Amino acid sequence: MSRAREPHLQHWPQRLPRHLTLPQTNVFHNAEVSAARYPDKPFIVFYDSAVSFAEFKDEAERIAGFLQHECGVKAGDRVLLYMQNSPQWVLAFYGILRANAVVVPVNPMNLTDELRHYVEDCQATTALVAQELLPQMQPLLRQQAGAGLQHLLVATYSDYLRRPTDLRVPDFVAAAREVPRSPGVVPWREALERRLRPGPLTAGPDDPCVMPYTSGTTGAPKGCVHTHRSVMSTLVGGTTWFSRTQDAVYLSALPFFHVTGLSGSMNGPLYVGATIVVLPRWDREAAAACIQRYGVTTWQTITAMLVDFLALPTLSAYDLSSLEVIRGGGAAMPEAVARRLEERVGLPYVEGYGMSETMAATHLNPPHRPKPQCLGIPVFEVDARIVDPDTLRELPPGESGEIVVHGPQVMQGYWNQPEATAATFIEIDGRRFLRTGDLAFVDEDGYFFMTDRLKRMINASGYKVWPAEVEALMYRHPAIQEACVVAAADARRGETVKALVVLKPGHEATEQQIIDWAHEHMAAYKSPRIVQIVPSLPKSGSGKVMWRELQEREMQGPSGRA
């Protein structure tokens, strides 16, 4: 198929260039620029308390100094970041970058058994942890010097509640500082008060910047190595695509540990000098109040949040007229919900597509011409194609195949996983393309539409759940001999996690007991909500569990279940 005809360019956002020149700098330089330009302007608003750009830069540098001088963090070291959205999350991210190190963002729902893999896989010696999550991380702290986790810098969210508020503050945010005195554990406030200054900023655009973890068919999560250049690509691209300026106000409710919230609701706003209104967890009433109070112009969200928001009984009492852009992704927006949004706010929901391997968006809908339930069109410098997943032959418009992408936001590869990296990339026309594992087709206008998944994955309320990872954790249960995880339909979450389990001979456990155990040992979003104990699992001639057959049975309904 010829690449000469690119129909999506006919619908390119007006007055936007098709080429995007990226800054050739460390991402931390964006904090320096905005602090110089807008020193007294609020960057972060947290339950009516503000952190200015100048304060932000100063405190991020102090964190960097502490990491270098007290924790021994060196250039290129991986540092874990394990918190809810908060001022400290943003400061920690930029403090790690200022120390010339690499951020490893971790889902705050992960528990100790899951955290152990991150610590061991990326060889982190230091973690920045929230107070309420410390009990999950502290068991991994090594008492002896040498390899392993040695330092925990512990943040208390209430340290940044500097003025009274009438917003409903969650208990875990309002909690007073109670950081235990023990070797290797240092309170955030104490680290700031040391006022240690870091050495020179040496990491450049092609050095590692952030390493979000993603899983897949092989079970254990893998680190996606992103450089400052690839991180810069999506943060600059997103603000440019939606014409955001220093006077934009963002509602930052999507989790920062995920690349979508990280790039679009944190890094992008800092780059342009905008203000972010941060919510640690989703709260529809607080969201509505903040939109009205702070004149929020930009809201990046997901389907589940928007459905809940529009169901707020008192929504009509709030002035939402400041909103200019509502964008998101993760799961297709139902047409009825998008229609209710447009009726209530007068704005379309602008969907996009990306993944951890691409540091968020490779595709976005043009704001002036979005299509519903659509991934969008390839953004700046992205070459996206549809290929036959078996032959890798490029397919014509209208035919469904695997999305492959080439662009500046694509990762370098998986951390210490050369075989997985090699299997994920292919070469077409002399270019390196990432295989996404997602199936889609392109319409006559050049817009991409998702049709299915090639990868084995469950989409629960926008969270990606990888069955192989859940299965690996379930095998730790003393009564489980075999487990197969599939997606089950769920009216609220879209899909939910179901486990079919074979018990070991002579062992007993009820389905509810296994559900409870799983909830204690893995993050809530990936923990099976449904467990079915079965006598056996179907296997192929080579002895592999035939998960596709079980998934098909589940989708057929109760009559087809094992």
XYZ file of C-alpha atoms in Angstrom:
562
model
C 0.000 0.000 0.000
C 1.378 3.392 -0.948
C 1.978 5.892 1.834
C 1.550 8.835 -0.547
C -2.139 9.216 0.232
C -2.769 10.177 3.867
C -6.434 11.176 4.090
C -6.234 12.104 7.786
C -4.149 15.160 6.879
C -7.280 16.676 5.360
C -8.697 16.843 8.893
C -5.549 18.066 10.655
C -6.317 20.701 13.339
C -6.376 24.145 11.783
C -3.336 26.385 12.149
C -1.224 23.525 13.543
C 2.056 22.540 11.891
C 2.444 18.943 10.794
C 6.010 18.848 12.083
C 6.749 19.386 15.773
C 10.221 20.568 16.770
C 11.012 19.142 20.203
C 13.188 20.786 22.874
C 16.629 19.172 23.058
C 16.697 19.303 26.858
C 16.190 17.324 30.033
C 12.495 17.326 30.995
C 13.441 19.049 34.275
C 14.427 22.113 32.259
C 10.697 22.725 31.759
C 10.409 23.389 35.511
C 13.293 25.866 35.333
C 11.709 27.738 32.432
C 8.245 28.006 33.979
C 9.687 29.044 37.355
C 11.641 31.816 35.643
C 8.637 32.970 33.617
C 5.861 32.648 36.224
C 7.526 32.468 39.664
C 4.503 33.474 41.761
C 1.812 31.791 39.668
C 0.219 28.670 41.200
C 1.399 25.501 39.529
C -0.324 23.001 41.859
C -3.625 23.567 43.662
C -4.362 20.906 46.279
C -7.606 21.318 48.223
C -7.341 25.110 47.972
C -3.643 25.176 48.960
C -1.220 26.278 46.257
C 2.410 25.623 45.311
C 3.874 28.300 43.033
C 6.239 27.538 40.161
C 9.166 29.047 42.068
C 8.390 26.999 45.194
C 8.032 23.907 43.071
C 11.435 24.265 41.443
C 13.119 25.011 44.777
C 11.611 22.007 46.555
C 12.266 19.649 43.637
C 15.929 20.677 43.754
C 16.039 20.054 47.496
C 14.629 16.570 46.956
C 17.254 15.976 44.275
C 19.994 17.130 46.630
C 18.799 14.749 49.331
C 18.641 11.851 46.878
C 22.204 12.500 45.725
C 23.869 13.342 49.031
C 21.989 11.120 51.507
C 20.684 8.244 49.369
C 23.631 7.956 47.005
C 21.474 8.207 43.892
C 23.649 8.446 40.800
C 22.951 9.301 37.155
C 20.865 6.581 35.536
C 19.777 4.961 38.803
C 16.158 3.849 38.940
C 14.105 5.356 41.786
C 10.622 4.112 42.708
C 7.734 6.573 43.056
C 4.825 5.063 45.005
C 2.122 7.585 45.969
C -1.333 8.877 45.145
C -1.656 12.075 43.108
C -0.402 14.912 45.293
C 2.069 17.813 45.289
C 4.677 15.350 46.526
C 4.114 13.041 43.551
C 4.936 15.850 41.132
C 7.852 17.091 43.235
C 9.217 13.560 43.559
C 9.057 13.010 39.792
C 10.970 16.190 39.031
C 13.311 15.738 41.999
C 14.345 12.342 40.635
C 14.927 13.849 37.195
C 16.962 16.705 38.703
C 19.177 14.056 40.318
C 19.826 12.738 36.781
C 18.034 9.533 37.747
C 15.145 7.568 36.212
C 11.606 7.603 37.616
C 9.865 4.255 38.076
C 6.206 5.152 38.734
C 4.299 2.458 40.616
C 0.555 1.995 40.889
C -0.383 2.852 44.519
C -2.827 -0.065 44.491
C 0.046 -2.551 44.253
C 0.802 -4.571 47.369
C 4.047 -5.944 48.810
C 4.152 -9.112 46.689
C 3.798 -7.001 43.545
C 6.241 -4.309 44.701
C 8.957 -6.908 45.240
C 9.160 -7.495 41.494
C 9.649 -3.773 40.753
C 12.389 -3.426 43.384
C 14.266 -6.494 42.210
C 13.782 -6.014 38.470
C 14.968 -2.399 38.229
C 17.529 -2.753 41.085
C 16.192 0.273 42.933
C 17.909 1.259 46.166
C 15.633 4.237 46.878
C 11.877 4.793 46.877
C 9.722 7.851 47.502
C 6.637 6.571 49.297
C 3.426 7.991 50.716
C 2.811 7.566 54.423
C -0.308 5.403 54.037
C 1.543 3.091 51.633
C 4.643 2.669 53.803
C 3.431 -0.637 55.340
C 3.440 -2.165 51.856
C 6.950 -0.984 50.962
C 8.756 -1.187 54.313
C 9.000 -5.013 54.375
C 11.224 -4.759 51.299
C 13.724 -2.440 53.005
C 17.053 -4.186 53.486
C 18.760 -3.763 56.830
C 22.263 -4.487 55.571
C 24.197 -2.283 53.167
C 24.605 -3.398 49.583
C 22.056 -4.467 47.002
C 18.343 -4.013 47.506
C 16.135 -1.223 48.801
C 18.068 0.954 51.277
C 16.250 4.303 51.520
C 12.593 5.308 51.876
C 11.658 8.986 51.672
C 8.154 9.174 53.158
C 5.626 11.855 52.207
C 2.653 12.985 54.308
C -0.012 14.560 52.096
C -1.309 16.865 54.845
C 2.033 18.724 54.843
C 0.669 20.516 51.753
C -2.732 21.391 53.233
C -1.668 24.929 54.073
C -5.044 26.620 54.449
C -8.596 25.665 55.454
C -10.908 24.278 52.774
C -14.574 23.444 52.485
C -13.791 20.661 50.019
C -14.161 17.124 51.321
C -10.628 15.968 52.142
C -10.178 12.176 52.324
C -8.975 10.839 55.667
C -5.733 9.490 54.196
C -4.932 12.986 52.876
C -5.837 14.786 56.100
C -3.888 12.334 58.302
C -1.201 13.891 60.497
C 2.446 13.040 59.973
C 3.300 9.718 61.629
C 6.483 8.451 60.022
C 8.195 5.767 62.138
C 11.756 6.341 63.220
C 13.684 3.431 61.768
C 16.891 2.917 59.749
C 16.522 3.955 56.143
C 13.208 5.797 56.653
C 13.210 9.617 56.416
C 10.197 11.972 56.528
C 9.743 14.201 53.471
C 9.666 17.388 55.552
C 12.978 16.500 57.178
C 14.605 15.962 53.774
C 13.403 19.387 52.598
C 14.667 21.088 55.742
C 18.191 19.815 55.028
C 18.254 22.195 52.019
C 20.814 20.072 50.185
C 21.549 21.179 46.650
C 22.161 18.780 43.762
C 25.114 18.690 41.426
C 24.910 19.702 37.757
C 22.020 18.599 35.552
C 23.790 16.256 33.145
C 21.118 13.967 31.673
C 20.333 14.863 28.067
C 17.491 14.182 25.627
C 18.657 10.657 24.799
C 19.246 9.545 28.391
C 16.640 7.454 30.260
C 13.950 9.557 31.946
C 11.056 7.408 33.127
C 10.327 3.687 33.164
C 6.640 2.809 33.524
C 5.949 -0.903 33.843
C 3.563 -2.824 31.644
C 2.735 -6.503 31.531
C 1.606 -8.873 28.828
C 1.347 -12.506 27.885
C 4.511 -13.456 29.776
C 3.247 -12.527 33.232
C 5.736 -10.360 35.105
C 5.553 -6.597 34.355
C 8.288 -5.169 32.137
C 9.845 -1.702 32.354
C 9.361 0.524 29.276
C 12.524 2.593 28.897
C 11.664 6.150 27.845
C 14.174 8.902 27.202
C 13.740 12.595 27.910
C 13.106 12.961 24.170
C 10.208 10.473 24.066
C 8.670 11.961 27.216
C 9.027 15.442 25.730
C 7.280 14.286 22.568
C 3.888 13.578 24.133
C 3.915 16.421 26.662
C 4.673 19.001 23.975
C 2.458 17.283 21.435
C -0.583 17.202 23.705
C -0.443 20.871 24.670
C 0.090 21.868 21.044
C -2.711 19.646 19.675
C -5.250 21.174 22.067
C -3.809 24.725 21.875
C -3.184 24.979 25.623
C -1.373 28.026 27.002
C -0.029 29.318 30.322
C -3.533 30.449 31.274
C -5.044 26.968 31.013
C -6.259 25.303 34.210
C -6.236 21.502 34.281
C -8.256 19.163 36.478
C -5.672 16.477 37.231
C -7.703 13.549 38.517
C -6.237 10.787 36.355
C -3.473 8.915 38.199
C -0.002 10.256 37.507
C 1.574 6.786 37.685
C -0.141 6.022 34.365
C 1.347 7.557 31.221
C -1.928 9.249 30.227
C -2.196 11.314 33.412
C 1.568 11.730 33.634
C 1.952 13.255 30.206
C -1.327 15.082 29.708
C -2.277 16.238 33.208
C 1.149 16.900 34.757
C 4.110 17.196 32.377
C 2.253 19.109 29.677
C 0.841 21.776 32.001
C 4.245 22.357 33.606
C 5.789 22.829 30.169
C 3.368 25.607 29.179
C 3.163 27.157 32.666
C -0.462 26.164 33.328
C -2.088 25.398 36.684
C -3.095 21.884 37.742
C -5.857 21.214 40.283
C -4.899 17.859 41.791
C -7.217 15.206 43.222
C -5.568 12.165 44.851
C -8.587 9.965 44.158
C -11.661 10.411 42.045
C -14.402 12.425 43.802
C -17.149 13.725 41.522
C -18.358 16.404 43.931
C -14.854 17.736 44.503
C -14.280 17.661 40.735
C -17.412 19.704 40.039
C -16.556 22.176 42.813
C -12.993 22.620 41.533
C -14.121 23.152 37.936
C -16.375 25.971 39.138
C -13.989 27.453 41.704
C -10.820 27.516 39.616
C -12.292 27.974 36.158
C -10.923 24.641 34.938
C -10.496 24.744 31.153
C -9.036 21.286 30.469
C -10.098 17.933 31.825
C -8.418 14.698 30.832
C -10.549 11.808 32.023
C -11.746 8.268 31.311
C -15.148 6.816 30.569
C -15.798 5.499 34.095
C -15.089 8.907 35.681
C -17.276 10.748 33.204
C -20.198 8.354 33.655
C -20.000 8.880 37.421
C -19.627 12.650 37.037
C -22.699 12.987 34.835
C -24.701 10.944 37.360
C -24.027 13.483 40.150
C -27.533 14.500 41.320
C -26.472 18.082 42.039
C -24.451 18.571 38.840
C -26.803 21.234 37.490
C -25.960 23.438 40.486
C -22.344 23.835 39.325
C -21.061 26.298 36.741
C -19.037 24.238 34.268
C -18.897 26.898 31.564
C -15.121 27.404 31.849
C -14.436 23.959 30.312
C -12.927 24.134 26.829
C -11.506 20.634 26.322
C -12.604 17.237 27.650
C -10.323 14.511 26.389
C -9.499 10.952 27.280
C -9.070 7.343 26.277
C -8.512 3.895 27.753
C -11.953 2.613 26.713
C -14.408 3.748 24.061
C -16.943 6.312 25.244
C -20.530 5.014 24.848
C -22.488 7.179 22.438
C -25.269 7.836 24.963
C -22.778 9.120 27.555
C -21.021 11.351 25.016
C -24.399 12.771 24.040
C -25.268 13.541 27.690
C -21.907 15.263 28.085
C -22.487 17.439 25.046
C -25.995 18.315 26.237
C -24.735 19.265 29.710
C -21.434 20.980 28.907
C -21.660 21.697 25.195
C -18.397 19.900 24.439
C -17.537 16.691 22.601
C -15.451 14.006 24.266
C -12.183 13.904 22.307
C -10.748 10.399 22.410
C -7.192 9.265 21.847
C -5.026 6.169 21.823
C -1.660 5.257 23.270
C 0.084 2.854 25.603
C 2.889 2.688 28.156
C 5.288 1.770 25.364
C 4.506 5.079 23.638
C 4.335 7.411 26.660
C 0.623 8.042 25.978
C -0.869 9.275 22.714
C 0.140 8.212 19.239
C -3.379 9.004 17.979
C -5.802 11.798 18.866
C -9.067 12.966 17.386
C -8.914 16.443 15.848
C -10.671 18.694 18.425
C -12.717 20.368 15.694
C -13.797 17.080 14.095
C -13.787 14.159 16.559
C -15.496 10.900 15.730
C -17.231 8.846 18.449
C -15.720 5.547 19.653
C -12.651 6.398 17.585
C -8.927 6.251 18.395
C -8.262 9.332 16.273
C -5.592 10.060 13.675
C -1.790 9.736 13.960
C -0.276 12.804 15.640
C 2.974 14.662 14.891
C 5.641 12.511 13.197
C 3.746 9.270 13.873
C 3.676 6.696 11.091
C 0.870 4.293 12.000
C -0.129 1.373 9.813
C -2.484 -1.596 9.847
C -0.791 -4.917 9.090
C -1.771 -8.549 8.966
C -0.583 -9.836 12.376
C 0.692 -13.085 10.841
C 2.305 -11.961 7.567
C 2.939 -8.317 8.580
C 1.630 -7.298 5.152
C 0.139 -3.811 5.141
C -3.638 -3.854 4.735
C -5.848 -1.439 2.804
C -8.413 0.909 4.426
C -11.420 -0.883 5.875
C -9.590 -4.138 6.667
C -8.899 -5.011 10.303
C -5.353 -5.787 11.368
C -2.730 -4.957 13.991
C -1.724 -1.352 14.639
C 2.027 -0.791 14.314
C 3.552 2.602 15.082
C 6.776 4.471 14.465
C 7.303 7.838 16.157
C 9.374 9.924 18.558
C 7.310 8.818 21.590
C 8.046 5.100 21.166
C 10.143 3.535 23.932
C 13.711 2.331 23.480
C 12.731 -1.149 24.623
C 11.970 -3.219 27.706
C 14.379 -2.955 30.628
C 16.784 -5.939 30.608
C 14.450 -7.857 28.279
C 16.236 -8.130 24.918
C 14.095 -11.032 23.691
C 10.809 -9.304 24.563
C 12.094 -6.116 22.948
C 13.074 -7.932 19.765
C 9.644 -9.603 19.585
C 7.851 -6.249 19.982
C 9.570 -4.401 17.119
C 9.546 -4.995 13.387
C 11.146 -3.145 10.477
C 9.090 -1.725 7.605
C 10.602 0.439 4.861
C 13.769 0.812 6.945
C 11.860 2.111 9.990
C 11.472 0.507 13.411
C 7.785 -0.075 14.243
C 6.252 -1.083 17.567
C 3.699 -3.880 17.440
C 0.843 -2.711 19.657
C -1.128 -5.943 19.856
C -4.310 -3.965 19.173
C -6.500 -4.680 16.171
C -8.120 -1.820 14.262
C -9.139 -0.566 10.840
C -8.766 2.798 9.110
C -11.808 4.481 7.567
C -11.940 6.546 4.396
C -10.949 9.696 6.334
C -7.843 8.111 7.827
C -9.345 7.714 11.334
C -8.444 4.583 13.312
C -11.126 2.430 14.968
C -10.375 -0.372 17.443
C -11.904 -3.756 16.656
C -10.245 -6.224 19.030
C -7.107 -7.121 20.941
C -4.368 -9.419 19.779
C -2.793 -9.356 23.197
C -4.440 -11.126 26.091
C -5.685 -8.271 28.238
C -8.684 -7.252 30.368
C -9.871 -3.632 30.423
C -11.462 -3.019 33.846
C -12.665 0.583 34.216
C -9.818 1.736 31.997
C -7.142 -0.199 33.923
C -5.230 -2.780 31.909
C -5.152 -6.158 33.637
C -2.839 -8.793 32.228
C -4.175 -12.299 32.995
C -0.752 -13.939 32.971
C 0.416 -11.620 35.762
C -2.685 -12.347 37.867
C -2.256 -16.081 37.287
C 1.370 -15.928 38.401
C 0.300 -14.289 41.665
C -2.552 -16.757 42.206
C -0.192 -19.712 42.016
C 1.212 -18.540 45.350
C -2.014 -19.653 47.041
C -1.225 -22.946 48.800
C -4.436 -24.628 47.584
C -4.270 -23.641 43.906
C -2.887 -26.147 41.424
C -3.874 -24.341 38.247
C -5.505 -21.021 37.383
C -6.728 -19.366 34.218
C -7.870 -15.745 34.208
C -10.404 -14.398 31.709
C -12.504 -11.291 31.227
C -16.109 -11.354 32.424
C -18.697 -8.789 31.383
C -19.478 -6.171 34.037
C -22.160 -3.502 33.748
C -20.144 -0.890 35.666
C -16.509 -1.715 34.883
C -17.025 -2.882 31.291
C -14.960 -5.961 32.012
C -13.955 -7.539 35.277
C -11.479 -10.248 36.284
C -12.597 -13.861 36.591
C -10.378 -16.775 37.631
C -11.076 -20.430 36.892
C -9.218 -22.457 39.499
C -8.261 -26.111 39.942
C -7.466 -27.049 43.543
C -4.573 -29.283 44.582
C -5.574 -32.809 45.640
C -6.314 -32.901 49.364
C -6.662 -29.113 49.651
C -9.844 -27.220 50.322
C -10.790 -23.601 49.696
C -14.045 -21.903 48.839
C -14.429 -19.502 45.950
C -14.970 -16.626 48.378
C -11.859 -17.542 50.360
C -9.784 -17.378 47.185
C -11.357 -14.025 46.269
C -10.482 -12.676 49.739
C -6.926 -14.026 49.529
C -6.390 -12.494 46.110
C -7.647 -9.134 47.353
C -5.034 -9.234 50.127
C -2.163 -10.069 47.784
C -2.706 -7.919 44.694
C -4.040 -4.558 43.640
C -7.815 -4.255 43.842
C -8.304 -3.497 40.136
C -6.590 -6.740 39.077
C -7.813 -8.967 41.923
C -10.425 -11.482 40.637
C -13.960 -10.403 41.494
C -15.244 -13.816 40.389
C -13.671 -17.205 41.127
C -14.996 -20.481 39.741
C -13.546 -23.746 41.036
C -13.449 -26.310 38.226
C -12.245 -29.933 38.086
C -9.820 -29.241 35.215
C -8.788 -26.719 32.567
C -8.792 -27.525 28.845
C -5.285 -28.028 27.424
C -3.719 -28.214 24.000
C -1.674 -31.151 22.762
C 1.437 -29.420 24.081
C -0.105 -29.072 27.537
C -0.855 -25.348 27.394
C -4.059 -24.076 28.962
C -6.469 -23.100 26.183
C -7.388 -19.705 27.574
C -8.999 -18.542 24.332
C -11.544 -21.354 24.548
C -12.353 -20.417 28.155
C -12.647 -16.759 27.198
C -15.033 -17.580 24.369
C -17.174 -19.689 26.691
C -17.342 -16.825 29.167
C -18.437 -14.373 26.509
C -21.185 -16.790 25.373
C -22.817 -16.577 28.809
C -23.761 -19.042 31.554
C -24.756 -21.803 29.126
C -21.255 -21.950 27.731
C -19.321 -21.823 31.001
C -17.001 -24.564 32.210
